[in-house]
mmCIF file of C-alpha atoms and ligand atoms in Angstrom:
data_model
loop_
_atom_site.group_PDB
_atom_site.id
_atom_site.type_symbol
_atom_site.label_atom_id
_atom_site.label_comp_id
_atom_site.label_asym_id
_atom_site.label_seq_id
_atom_site.Cartn_x
_atom_site.Cartn_y
_atom_site.Cartn_z
ATOM 1 C CA MET H 1 14.394 -8.244 -4.213
ATOM 2 C CA THR H 2 15.855 -4.759 -5.226
ATOM 3 C CA ARG H 3 12.306 -3.332 -5.364
ATOM 4 C CA LYS H 4 11.232 -4.684 -2.207
ATOM 5 C CA LEU H 5 13.763 -3.299 -0.184
ATOM 6 C CA ILE H 6 13.130 0.094 -1.834
ATOM 7 C CA VAL H 7 9.210 -0.246 -1.120
ATOM 8 C CA SER H 8 10.435 -1.030 3.000
ATOM 9 C CA SER H 9 12.563 2.194 2.955
ATOM 10 C CA PHE H 10 9.454 4.381 1.334
ATOM 11 C CA VAL H 11 7.288 2.786 4.032
ATOM 12 C CA VAL H 12 9.767 3.989 6.520
ATOM 13 C CA ALA H 13 9.692 7.354 5.202
ATOM 14 C CA GLY H 14 6.090 7.498 4.977
ATOM 15 C CA ILE H 15 5.534 6.675 8.468
ATOM 16 C CA SER H 16 8.317 9.234 9.699
ATOM 17 C CA THR H 17 7.169 12.264 8.049
ATOM 18 C CA ALA H 18 3.391 11.928 9.652
ATOM 19 C CA VAL H 19 2.872 14.925 11.704
ATOM 20 C CA PHE H 20 0.722 14.784 14.776
ATOM 21 C CA CYS H 21 0.097 18.082 17.003
ATOM 22 C CA SER H 22 -1.825 16.016 19.711
ATOM 23 C CA PRO H 23 0.393 13.437 22.206
ATOM 24 C CA ARG H 24 1.232 9.923 20.751
ATOM 25 C CA SER H 25 1.035 7.063 22.551
ATOM 26 C CA SER H 26 3.668 4.266 22.714
ATOM 27 C CA GLU H 27 1.983 2.786 19.484
ATOM 28 C CA GLY H 28 2.925 6.045 17.221
ATOM 29 C CA GLU H 29 -0.473 6.875 17.196
ATOM 30 C CA PRO H 30 -2.337 10.162 19.372
ATOM 31 C CA ALA H 31 -4.276 8.934 22.058
ATOM 32 C CA ALA H 32 -8.066 8.422 21.378
ATOM 33 C CA HIS H 33 -9.060 9.852 24.537
ATOM 34 C CA PRO H 34 -6.134 11.849 26.175
ATOM 35 C CA SER H 35 -6.037 11.971 29.967
ATOM 36 C CA THR H 36 -6.020 15.546 30.086
ATOM 37 C CA ALA H 37 -8.588 18.107 30.935
ATOM 38 C CA VAL H 38 -11.259 18.385 28.787
ATOM 39 C CA GLY H 39 -13.847 21.461 27.556
ATOM 40 C CA GLN H 40 -17.544 21.764 27.699
ATOM 41 C CA ARG H 41 -20.007 18.869 27.254
ATOM 42 C CA GLY H 42 -23.492 20.257 26.812
ATOM 43 C CA GLU H 43 -26.684 18.141 28.046
ATOM 44 C CA GLY H 44 -26.842 14.968 25.812
ATOM 45 C CA VAL H 45 -23.260 14.969 24.931
ATOM 46 C CA PRO H 46 -21.829 11.602 25.449
ATOM 47 C CA ASP H 47 -18.373 11.188 27.412
ATOM 48 C CA PHE H 48 -16.358 12.758 23.965
ATOM 49 C CA TRP H 49 -12.737 13.907 24.479
ATOM 50 C CA ILE H 50 -13.181 17.785 23.898
ATOM 51 C CA ARG H 51 -10.045 20.174 23.502
ATOM 52 C CA PRO H 52 -10.304 22.596 26.359
ATOM 53 C CA GLY H 53 -11.564 25.801 25.255
ATOM 54 C CA PHE H 54 -13.933 24.470 23.177
ATOM 55 C CA LYS H 55 -17.764 22.946 23.965
ATOM 56 C CA VAL H 56 -19.912 20.376 22.198
ATOM 57 C CA SER H 57 -23.443 20.596 22.099
ATOM 58 C CA LEU H 58 -26.120 18.471 20.776
ATOM 59 C CA VAL H 59 -28.744 20.227 18.725
ATOM 60 C CA ALA H 60 -30.420 17.685 16.723
ATOM 61 C CA GLU H 61 -31.132 13.825 16.461
ATOM 62 C CA LEU H 62 -31.963 12.096 13.315
ATOM 63 C CA ARG H 63 -31.155 8.676 11.883
ATOM 64 C CA ASN H 64 -28.324 8.109 9.484
ATOM 65 C CA ALA H 65 -27.046 11.873 9.315
ATOM 66 C CA ARG H 66 -24.779 11.846 7.120
ATOM 67 C CA PHE H 67 -23.580 14.957 4.803
ATOM 68 C CA MET H 68 -24.884 18.846 6.124
ATOM 69 C CA GLU H 69 -25.291 21.901 4.230
ATOM 70 C CA PHE H 70 -27.030 25.344 5.226
ATOM 71 C CA ASP H 71 -28.835 27.803 2.730
ATOM 72 C CA ASP H 72 -28.696 31.275 2.633
ATOM 73 C CA LYS H 73 -31.702 31.690 5.199
ATOM 74 C CA GLY H 74 -30.301 29.403 7.253
ATOM 75 C CA THR H 75 -31.981 26.340 6.820
ATOM 76 C CA LEU H 76 -30.084 23.426 7.725
ATOM 77 C CA TYR H 77 -30.143 20.282 5.178
ATOM 78 C CA VAL H 78 -29.040 16.900 6.160
ATOM 79 C CA SER H 79 -28.642 13.822 3.928
ATOM 80 C CA GLN H 80 -30.158 10.252 5.091
ATOM 81 C CA PRO H 81 -28.661 7.639 2.684
ATOM 82 C CA ASP H 82 -30.459 4.972 3.813
ATOM 83 C CA LEU H 83 -33.768 6.694 3.699
ATOM 84 C CA GLY H 84 -33.246 8.584 0.600
ATOM 85 C CA THR H 85 -33.870 11.554 2.243
ATOM 86 C CA ILE H 86 -33.165 15.206 3.251
ATOM 87 C CA SER H 87 -34.485 16.559 5.802
ATOM 88 C CA THR H 88 -34.636 20.444 6.867
ATOM 89 C CA PHE H 89 -34.124 21.941 10.058
ATOM 90 C CA LYS H 90 -34.484 25.311 11.627
ATOM 91 C CA ASN H 91 -32.924 26.751 14.436
ATOM 92 C CA GLN H 92 -35.085 27.310 17.734
ATOM 93 C CA GLY H 93 -33.341 28.793 20.366
ATOM 94 C CA GLY H 94 -30.143 27.005 19.937
ATOM 95 C CA LYS H 95 -31.943 23.619 19.090
ATOM 96 C CA TYR H 96 -33.095 22.423 15.615
ATOM 97 C CA THR H 97 -36.182 21.592 14.661
ATOM 98 C CA LYS H 98 -37.303 19.071 11.629
ATOM 99 C CA ILE H 99 -39.392 21.521 9.245
ATOM 100 C CA GLY H 100 -39.778 18.951 6.451
ATOM 101 C CA GLU H 101 -38.007 16.751 3.704
ATOM 102 C CA PHE H 102 -36.527 18.433 1.386
ATOM 103 C CA THR H 103 -36.611 15.687 -0.954
ATOM 104 C CA THR H 104 -37.218 11.840 -0.880
ATOM 105 C CA GLY H 105 -36.994 8.718 -2.595
ATOM 106 C CA HIS H 106 -33.618 9.248 -3.374
ATOM 107 C CA ARG H 107 -31.554 6.108 -1.456
ATOM 108 C CA THR H 108 -27.890 6.575 -1.359
ATOM 109 C CA VAL H 109 -28.658 10.851 -1.294
ATOM 110 C CA HIS H 110 -25.262 12.059 -0.626
ATOM 111 C CA GLY H 111 -23.472 15.045 -0.756
ATOM 112 C CA MET H 112 -25.163 18.539 -1.214
ATOM 113 C CA HIS H 113 -24.212 22.172 -2.039
ATOM 114 C CA PHE H 114 -26.379 25.192 -1.959
ATOM 115 C CA TYR H 115 -25.744 27.168 -4.621
ATOM 116 C CA ASN H 116 -27.323 30.518 -6.222
ATOM 117 C CA GLY H 117 -30.786 29.707 -4.775
ATOM 118 C CA TRP H 118 -30.435 25.788 -5.485
ATOM 119 C CA LEU H 119 -29.758 22.775 -3.166
ATOM 120 C CA TRP H 120 -27.393 20.669 -5.555
ATOM 121 C CA PHE H 121 -27.583 16.413 -4.423
ATOM 122 C CA THR H 122 -26.002 13.262 -5.348
ATOM 123 C CA GLU H 123 -26.850 10.025 -4.961
ATOM 124 C CA SER H 124 -25.704 6.813 -6.767
ATOM 125 C CA GLY H 125 -25.571 7.507 -10.488
ATOM 126 C CA ALA H 126 -27.373 10.827 -10.818
ATOM 127 C CA ILE H 127 -26.917 14.684 -9.607
ATOM 128 C CA PHE H 128 -30.063 16.772 -9.183
ATOM 129 C CA LYS H 129 -30.522 20.511 -8.123
ATOM 130 C CA GLY H 130 -33.964 21.519 -6.170
ATOM 131 C CA ARG H 131 -35.237 24.522 -4.535
ATOM 132 C CA ASP H 132 -37.554 25.446 -1.770
ATOM 133 C CA THR H 133 -39.742 28.427 -3.384
ATOM 134 C CA ASN H 134 -42.354 29.033 -0.054
ATOM 135 C CA GLY H 135 -39.802 27.930 2.873
ATOM 136 C CA ASP H 136 -41.706 25.048 4.151
ATOM 137 C CA GLY H 137 -38.970 22.904 3.829
ATOM 138 C CA LYS H 138 -40.082 20.992 1.048
ATOM 139 C CA ALA H 139 -38.650 21.196 -2.599
ATOM 140 C CA ASP H 140 -40.883 22.492 -5.102
ATOM 141 C CA GLU H 141 -38.886 22.479 -8.005
ATOM 142 C CA THR H 142 -36.286 19.583 -8.813
ATOM 143 C CA VAL H 143 -34.524 19.218 -11.706
ATOM 144 C CA THR H 144 -32.152 15.996 -12.898
ATOM 145 C CA VAL H 145 -28.784 17.353 -14.180
ATOM 146 C CA LEU H 146 -27.120 14.141 -14.844
ATOM 147 C CA ASP H 147 -27.988 10.449 -14.658
ATOM 148 C CA ASN H 148 -26.786 7.055 -16.380
ATOM 149 C CA LEU H 149 -23.471 7.587 -14.313
ATOM 150 C CA PRO H 150 -21.853 4.754 -13.164
ATOM 151 C CA LYS H 151 -23.681 3.447 -9.734
ATOM 152 C CA GLY H 152 -22.171 1.190 -6.767
ATOM 153 C CA GLY H 153 -18.835 0.433 -5.116
ATOM 154 C CA HIS H 154 -17.668 3.946 -3.893
ATOM 155 C CA TRP H 155 -20.460 5.863 -5.256
ATOM 156 C CA TRP H 156 -21.190 9.192 -6.885
ATOM 157 C CA ARG H 157 -21.379 11.484 -3.968
ATOM 158 C CA PRO H 158 -19.301 14.935 -3.720
ATOM 159 C CA ILE H 159 -20.611 17.840 -5.275
ATOM 160 C CA PHE H 160 -19.293 21.102 -5.148
ATOM 161 C CA VAL H 161 -21.129 23.843 -7.594
ATOM 162 C CA THR H 162 -18.806 27.155 -8.975
ATOM 163 C CA PRO H 163 -20.114 29.954 -11.272
ATOM 164 C CA ASN H 164 -18.211 28.436 -14.626
ATOM 165 C CA GLY H 165 -19.130 24.721 -13.622
ATOM 166 C CA PHE H 166 -19.211 22.182 -10.788
ATOM 167 C CA PHE H 167 -16.790 19.502 -9.809
ATOM 168 C CA THR H 168 -17.869 15.676 -8.769
ATOM 169 C CA SER H 169 -16.122 11.904 -8.632
ATOM 170 C CA ILE H 170 -16.870 8.661 -8.462
ATOM 171 C CA GLY H 171 -14.414 6.587 -6.102
ATOM 172 C CA ASP H 172 -13.035 3.103 -6.741
ATOM 173 C CA SER H 173 -15.511 0.462 -6.985
ATOM 174 C CA GLY H 174 -13.510 -1.397 -3.952
ATOM 175 C CA ASN H 175 -10.314 -1.633 -2.291
ATOM 176 C CA ILE H 176 -7.356 -0.686 -5.313
ATOM 177 C CA ASN H 177 -8.712 -1.504 -8.513
ATOM 178 C CA ASP H 178 -7.150 -0.805 -11.614
ATOM 179 C CA GLU H 179 -9.822 1.821 -13.212
ATOM 180 C CA THR H 180 -7.352 3.972 -15.215
ATOM 181 C CA ASN H 181 -9.564 3.469 -18.337
ATOM 182 C CA THR H 182 -13.294 4.490 -16.789
ATOM 183 C CA ASP H 183 -14.652 7.169 -15.135
ATOM 184 C CA ARG H 184 -14.070 5.919 -11.737
ATOM 185 C CA GLN H 185 -10.758 7.244 -9.201
ATOM 186 C CA LYS H 186 -11.515 10.758 -10.965
ATOM 187 C CA VAL H 187 -12.585 14.209 -10.696
ATOM 188 C CA TRP H 188 -14.445 15.637 -13.172
ATOM 189 C CA PHE H 189 -15.607 19.374 -13.773
ATOM 190 C CA TYR H 190 -18.651 19.929 -15.863
ATOM 191 C CA SER H 191 -20.617 22.769 -17.031
ATOM 192 C CA LEU H 192 -23.446 23.649 -14.965
ATOM 193 C CA ASP H 193 -26.047 22.301 -17.497
ATOM 194 C CA GLY H 194 -24.191 19.014 -17.063
ATOM 195 C CA LYS H 195 -23.794 18.295 -20.978
ATOM 196 C CA THR H 196 -20.019 19.048 -21.168
ATOM 197 C CA ARG H 197 -17.230 18.063 -18.855
ATOM 198 C CA LYS H 198 -13.452 18.025 -18.355
ATOM 199 C CA LEU H 199 -11.086 15.597 -16.319
ATOM 200 C CA TRP H 200 -10.007 17.835 -13.727
ATOM 201 C CA ALA H 201 -7.945 15.333 -11.459
ATOM 202 C CA SER H 202 -7.059 11.298 -11.185
ATOM 203 C CA GLY H 203 -5.727 8.764 -9.061
ATOM 204 C CA LEU H 204 -7.842 9.202 -6.190
ATOM 205 C CA ARG H 205 -9.813 6.329 -3.795
ATOM 206 C CA ASN H 206 -12.686 7.931 -2.488
ATOM 207 C CA THR H 207 -13.371 11.955 -1.660
ATOM 208 C CA GLU H 208 -16.453 11.984 -0.716
ATOM 209 C CA LYS H 209 -16.745 16.508 -0.626
ATOM 210 C CA TYR H 210 -14.917 19.585 -2.361
ATOM 211 C CA ARG H 211 -14.592 23.052 -1.093
ATOM 212 C CA TYR H 212 -12.287 25.801 -2.215
ATOM 213 C CA ARG H 213 -9.968 26.932 0.793
ATOM 214 C CA PRO H 214 -11.820 30.555 1.633
ATOM 215 C CA GLY H 215 -10.379 33.472 -0.844
ATOM 216 C CA THR H 216 -8.754 31.310 -3.377
ATOM 217 C CA THR H 217 -10.237 28.640 -5.752
ATOM 218 C CA GLU H 218 -8.006 25.713 -4.107
ATOM 219 C CA LEU H 219 -10.158 22.824 -4.288
ATOM 220 C CA TYR H 220 -9.321 20.977 -1.254
ATOM 221 C CA GLY H 221 -11.047 17.141 -0.284
ATOM 222 C CA ALA H 222 -10.143 14.281 1.639
ATOM 223 C CA ASP H 223 -9.367 10.844 0.195
ATOM 224 C CA HIS H 224 -9.703 7.487 1.731
ATOM 225 C CA GLY H 225 -6.725 5.491 2.383
ATOM 226 C CA SER H 226 -7.216 1.940 1.107
ATOM 227 C CA ASP H 227 -7.026 -1.190 2.963
ATOM 228 C CA TRP H 228 -4.543 -4.349 3.661
ATOM 229 C CA PHE H 229 -1.626 -2.914 2.924
ATOM 230 C CA GLY H 230 0.727 -5.243 4.506
ATOM 231 C CA LYS H 231 -1.334 -8.521 3.253
ATOM 232 C CA PRO H 232 0.964 -9.300 0.259
ATOM 233 C CA ILE H 233 3.597 -9.355 2.747
ATOM 234 C CA GLY H 234 2.095 -11.571 5.301
ATOM 235 C CA ASP H 235 0.002 -9.401 7.601
ATOM 236 C CA ALA H 236 -3.419 -11.314 8.134
ATOM 237 C CA ASN H 237 -6.506 -10.642 10.153
ATOM 238 C CA GLY H 238 -5.393 -10.021 13.576
ATOM 239 C CA LYS H 239 -1.598 -9.417 12.882
ATOM 240 C CA GLN H 240 -1.544 -6.270 10.709
ATOM 241 C CA PRO H 241 1.754 -4.585 11.907
ATOM 242 C CA VAL H 242 2.169 -2.954 8.573
ATOM 243 C CA THR H 243 -1.485 -2.407 7.622
ATOM 244 C CA ASP H 244 -2.438 -0.634 10.711
ATOM 245 C CA LEU H 245 -0.315 2.264 10.176
ATOM 246 C CA ASN H 246 -0.563 2.314 6.218
ATOM 247 C CA PRO H 247 -1.307 4.059 4.075
ATOM 248 C CA PRO H 248 -1.976 7.209 5.190
ATOM 249 C CA CYS H 249 -5.607 9.197 4.442
ATOM 250 C CA GLU H 250 -5.307 12.291 2.781
ATOM 251 C CA PHE H 251 -6.259 15.794 2.617
ATOM 252 C CA ASN H 252 -5.332 16.814 -1.118
ATOM 253 C CA LEU H 253 -5.037 20.087 -2.925
ATOM 254 C CA TYR H 254 -6.680 18.847 -5.939
ATOM 255 C CA VAL H 255 -5.166 20.805 -8.794
ATOM 256 C CA GLU H 256 -5.984 20.836 -12.988
ATOM 257 C CA GLY H 257 -4.276 17.634 -14.765
ATOM 258 C CA GLY H 258 -2.898 16.274 -11.467
ATOM 259 C CA PHE H 259 -2.529 12.730 -10.473
ATOM 260 C CA TYR H 260 -2.901 11.462 -6.945
ATOM 261 C CA GLY H 261 -1.300 8.142 -7.030
ATOM 262 C CA HIS H 262 -4.230 5.481 -6.125
ATOM 263 C CA PRO H 263 -4.482 2.608 -6.894
ATOM 264 C CA PHE H 264 -0.617 1.946 -7.432
ATOM 265 C CA ILE H 265 0.890 4.575 -5.102
ATOM 266 C CA THR H 266 0.101 5.551 -1.801
ATOM 267 C CA GLY H 267 0.798 8.735 0.280
ATOM 268 C CA ASN H 268 3.957 9.954 -0.003
ATOM 269 C CA LYS H 269 4.823 8.476 -3.240
ATOM 270 C CA VAL H 270 4.963 4.812 -1.624
ATOM 271 C CA PRO H 271 3.910 2.015 -4.168
ATOM 272 C CA ARG H 272 1.235 -0.639 -3.003
ATOM 273 C CA ILE H 273 3.022 -3.519 -2.582
ATOM 274 C CA GLU H 274 0.851 -5.518 -5.367
ATOM 275 C CA PHE H 275 2.102 -3.066 -8.090
ATOM 276 C CA GLN H 276 5.463 -2.729 -7.421
ATOM 277 C CA ASN H 277 6.639 -4.875 -10.378
ATOM 278 C CA ARG H 278 4.746 -2.753 -12.882
ATOM 279 C CA PRO H 279 7.188 -1.563 -15.330
ATOM 280 C CA ASP H 280 6.062 2.282 -14.819
ATOM 281 C CA ILE H 281 5.528 1.989 -11.048
ATOM 282 C CA ILE H 282 8.892 4.953 -10.594
ATOM 283 C CA ASP H 283 7.146 6.808 -13.639
ATOM 284 C CA LEU H 284 3.862 6.751 -10.951
ATOM 285 C CA ALA H 285 5.249 7.568 -8.101
ATOM 286 C CA ASP H 286 7.375 10.586 -10.086
ATOM 287 C CA LYS H 287 4.179 11.801 -11.387
ATOM 288 C CA THR H 288 1.943 11.469 -7.998
ATOM 289 C CA ILE H 289 1.156 14.732 -6.389
ATOM 290 C CA VAL H 290 1.438 14.197 -2.405
ATOM 291 C CA PRO H 291 -1.217 15.127 0.086
ATOM 292 C CA ALA H 292 -1.177 18.630 1.030
ATOM 293 C CA TRP H 293 -1.483 16.823 4.629
ATOM 294 C CA SER H 294 -1.767 13.131 5.750
ATOM 295 C CA PHE H 295 -3.810 11.804 8.207
ATOM 296 C CA GLY H 296 -3.277 8.777 10.053
ATOM 297 C CA GLY H 297 -3.980 5.357 8.183
ATOM 298 C CA HIS H 298 -7.726 4.031 8.238
ATOM 299 C CA TYR H 299 -8.963 7.358 10.005
ATOM 300 C CA ALA H 300 -11.726 7.171 7.115
ATOM 301 C CA PRO H 301 -11.993 11.671 6.476
ATOM 302 C CA ASN H 302 -15.486 12.086 5.177
ATOM 303 C CA GLY H 303 -16.848 16.059 5.282
ATOM 304 C CA PHE H 304 -14.871 18.741 6.251
ATOM 305 C CA CYS H 305 -15.339 22.409 6.277
ATOM 306 C CA PHE H 306 -13.098 25.534 6.135
ATOM 307 C CA MET H 307 -13.453 28.537 8.549
ATOM 308 C CA SER H 308 -14.186 31.458 7.031
ATOM 309 C CA LYS H 309 -15.783 33.210 10.182
ATOM 310 C CA ASN H 310 -14.590 33.960 13.892
ATOM 311 C CA GLY H 311 -16.955 31.650 15.945
ATOM 312 C CA LEU H 312 -13.926 29.293 17.125
ATOM 313 C CA GLY H 313 -11.387 31.993 17.501
ATOM 314 C CA THR H 314 -9.650 34.098 15.271
ATOM 315 C CA ASP H 315 -6.614 31.700 15.452
ATOM 316 C CA LEU H 316 -8.918 28.988 13.238
ATOM 317 C CA VAL H 317 -10.027 31.323 10.849
ATOM 318 C CA GLY H 318 -8.799 29.642 7.206
ATOM 319 C CA ASP H 319 -8.319 26.170 9.143
ATOM 320 C CA ALA H 320 -10.399 23.514 8.228
ATOM 321 C CA LEU H 321 -12.228 20.851 10.648
ATOM 322 C CA VAL H 322 -12.212 17.316 9.176
ATOM 323 C CA ALA H 323 -14.810 14.790 10.182
ATOM 324 C CA HIS H 324 -13.422 11.027 10.589
ATOM 325 C CA HIS H 325 -15.345 8.338 10.464
ATOM 326 C CA GLY H 326 -12.911 6.072 12.494
ATOM 327 C CA SER H 327 -11.318 3.108 11.574
ATOM 328 C CA TRP H 328 -12.369 -0.884 10.517
ATOM 329 C CA ASN H 329 -9.223 -2.138 9.050
ATOM 330 C CA SER H 330 -7.172 -1.364 12.040
ATOM 331 C CA LEU H 331 -6.455 -3.629 15.035
ATOM 332 C CA LYS H 332 -6.860 -0.727 17.536
ATOM 333 C CA LYS H 333 -9.465 1.654 16.576
ATOM 334 C CA VAL H 334 -8.493 5.123 15.320
ATOM 335 C CA GLY H 335 -9.562 7.993 13.727
ATOM 336 C CA TYR H 336 -13.083 8.489 15.313
ATOM 337 C CA GLN H 337 -12.798 12.141 15.600
ATOM 338 C CA VAL H 338 -12.878 15.858 14.565
ATOM 339 C CA GLU H 339 -9.611 17.098 13.726
ATOM 340 C CA ARG H 340 -8.501 20.480 13.032
ATOM 341 C CA VAL H 341 -5.756 21.239 10.107
ATOM 342 C CA CYS H 342 -4.020 24.435 10.925
ATOM 343 C CA PHE H 343 -3.099 26.444 7.670
ATOM 344 C CA ASP H 344 -0.324 29.089 7.657
ATOM 345 C CA LYS H 345 -2.021 32.472 7.169
ATOM 346 C CA VAL H 346 1.060 33.371 5.587
ATOM 347 C CA THR H 347 1.742 30.445 2.766
ATOM 348 C CA GLY H 348 -1.577 29.182 2.720
ATOM 349 C CA LYS H 349 -0.339 25.467 3.174
ATOM 350 C CA PRO H 350 -1.412 23.069 6.345
ATOM 351 C CA TYR H 351 0.991 23.426 9.015
ATOM 352 C CA GLY H 352 -0.516 20.928 11.598
ATOM 353 C CA SER H 353 -3.008 19.217 12.976
ATOM 354 C CA GLN H 354 -5.066 18.589 16.437
ATOM 355 C CA MET H 355 -7.923 16.798 17.753
ATOM 356 C CA LEU H 356 -10.553 19.178 18.758
ATOM 357 C CA VAL H 357 -13.594 16.024 19.537
ATOM 358 C CA GLY H 358 -12.609 12.535 20.177
ATOM 359 C CA THR H 359 -15.447 10.390 20.034
ATOM 360 C CA LEU H 360 -14.186 6.993 21.495
ATOM 361 C CA SER H 361 -14.828 6.885 25.228
ATOM 362 C CA LYS H 362 -12.046 6.483 27.823
ATOM 363 C CA SER H 363 -12.722 2.438 27.540
ATOM 364 C CA GLY H 364 -12.434 2.709 23.681
ATOM 365 C CA ASP H 365 -16.286 1.952 22.872
ATOM 366 C CA VAL H 366 -17.586 4.060 19.873
ATOM 367 C CA LEU H 367 -19.424 7.142 20.869
ATOM 368 C CA GLY H 368 -19.745 8.735 17.812
ATOM 369 C CA ARG H 369 -18.737 8.317 13.807
ATOM 370 C CA PRO H 370 -18.388 11.862 12.414
ATOM 371 C CA VAL H 371 -19.285 12.195 8.922
ATOM 372 C CA ASP H 372 -19.444 16.289 7.891
ATOM 373 C CA CYS H 373 -18.589 19.236 9.454
ATOM 374 C CA VAL H 374 -20.057 22.734 8.213
ATOM 375 C CA GLU H 375 -19.987 25.803 9.511
ATOM 376 C CA ALA H 376 -23.343 27.765 10.761
ATOM 377 C CA PRO H 377 -24.227 31.024 10.368
ATOM 378 C CA ASP H 378 -23.108 32.034 13.806
ATOM 379 C CA GLY H 379 -19.486 30.664 13.159
ATOM 380 C CA SER H 380 -19.710 27.215 15.062
ATOM 381 C CA VAL H 381 -19.299 24.507 13.608
ATOM 382 C CA PHE H 382 -21.620 21.310 13.264
ATOM 383 C CA PHE H 383 -20.572 17.583 12.881
ATOM 384 C CA SER H 384 -22.794 14.718 11.996
ATOM 385 C CA ASP H 385 -22.923 11.461 13.620
ATOM 386 C CA ASP H 386 -24.199 8.160 11.720
ATOM 387 C CA HIS H 387 -23.693 5.995 14.479
ATOM 388 C CA GLY H 388 -25.756 7.921 17.144
ATOM 389 C CA GLY H 389 -27.959 9.576 14.626
ATOM 390 C CA LYS H 390 -27.147 13.174 16.067
ATOM 391 C CA ILE H 391 -25.921 16.583 14.936
ATOM 392 C CA TYR H 392 -23.428 18.424 17.439
ATOM 393 C CA ARG H 393 -22.356 22.333 17.666
ATOM 394 C CA ILE H 394 -18.334 22.838 18.179
ATOM 395 C CA SER H 395 -18.361 26.329 19.842
ATOM 396 C CA LYS H 396 -16.119 28.135 22.013
ATOM 397 C CA ALA H 397 -16.381 27.103 26.049
ATOM 398 C CA GLY H 398 -18.407 29.933 27.794
ATOM 399 C CA SER H 399 -20.350 30.627 24.655
HETATM 400 CA CA1 CA G 401 -41.959 24.312 -0.470
HETATM 401 CA CA1 CA G 402 -2.844 9.653 -3.051
#
């Protein structure tokens, strides 16, 4: 009984500490499509909500557009996991035209990172790197870096390469499984040849992309919160006041040796009710590193990018743009947006956030499901949409 009371007070504390800069509706969530003036909408862009001062343009169309990456020549790579293909695009007067398929036959292909002439990429159970030596958009050489990795569930997705090795991970095989003694729910740091590795961090649910904050070696990633938080105390399909707002999705700063709570502890050290009777639950909460920034529950943040250029204005340099895929386990559709996380230029920490582009219509229809954000060579930001099969550019209004 005492434990239950403790959990309840943690839940309340978790809700009250969430900070949103955008307007909030009476339900406690920021409005999905605020009835304010909107920014500029280019030709072919649906009825998105766009923050005044910004413009959204359609730059490419392709089915199942998931993660994106630019190389040093301005070639855009887009992974299409259902097709097993990475397609390549070139800028032709602002529109991106497909020039080829960098690789195909890699069903579930997902995260990518271009590093030192090679495009590294993942699929369920394996990591590869390939390179295009004659500029036709097709890989001329592909090397298997790792195979025989665990497959399935939240599969092997992210890759981030540094001079000393690469970060990668695999998430939970389901919702809240205790997979402490497996490769899952952990960030691994491998040597560049894939032969040795060390554990970097643990206690994540599903983080699909890692990047350093510009000018630092601070490793950031967005982690999905778990589902059905309130089920053990009576939330049921269709009536889920606890589950709808809990737990938060997380923007985490993954430090070496850090523990991030999952599956036992959520958000700001709130135990999952299923694990509250573990004798070590308070110790687990004690060692959990809380999110650097909390997103709304069920937003499902996938990819993100940090702004290193001035394309959206000097005040956004150093901020992150996060692509939220949007909810399924919430009665009201939430998420469905590209959100700016503002970083304090003095402390280097997040201090606020705001929706830049909302992808629900005024009547709540899904117009797009953002998957990834990437900074283009000109400093604008592209986001992918695997619902509509589109890639959009966010730029300054009037540009
Ligand atoms: Ca080639
Ligand atoms: Ca966590």
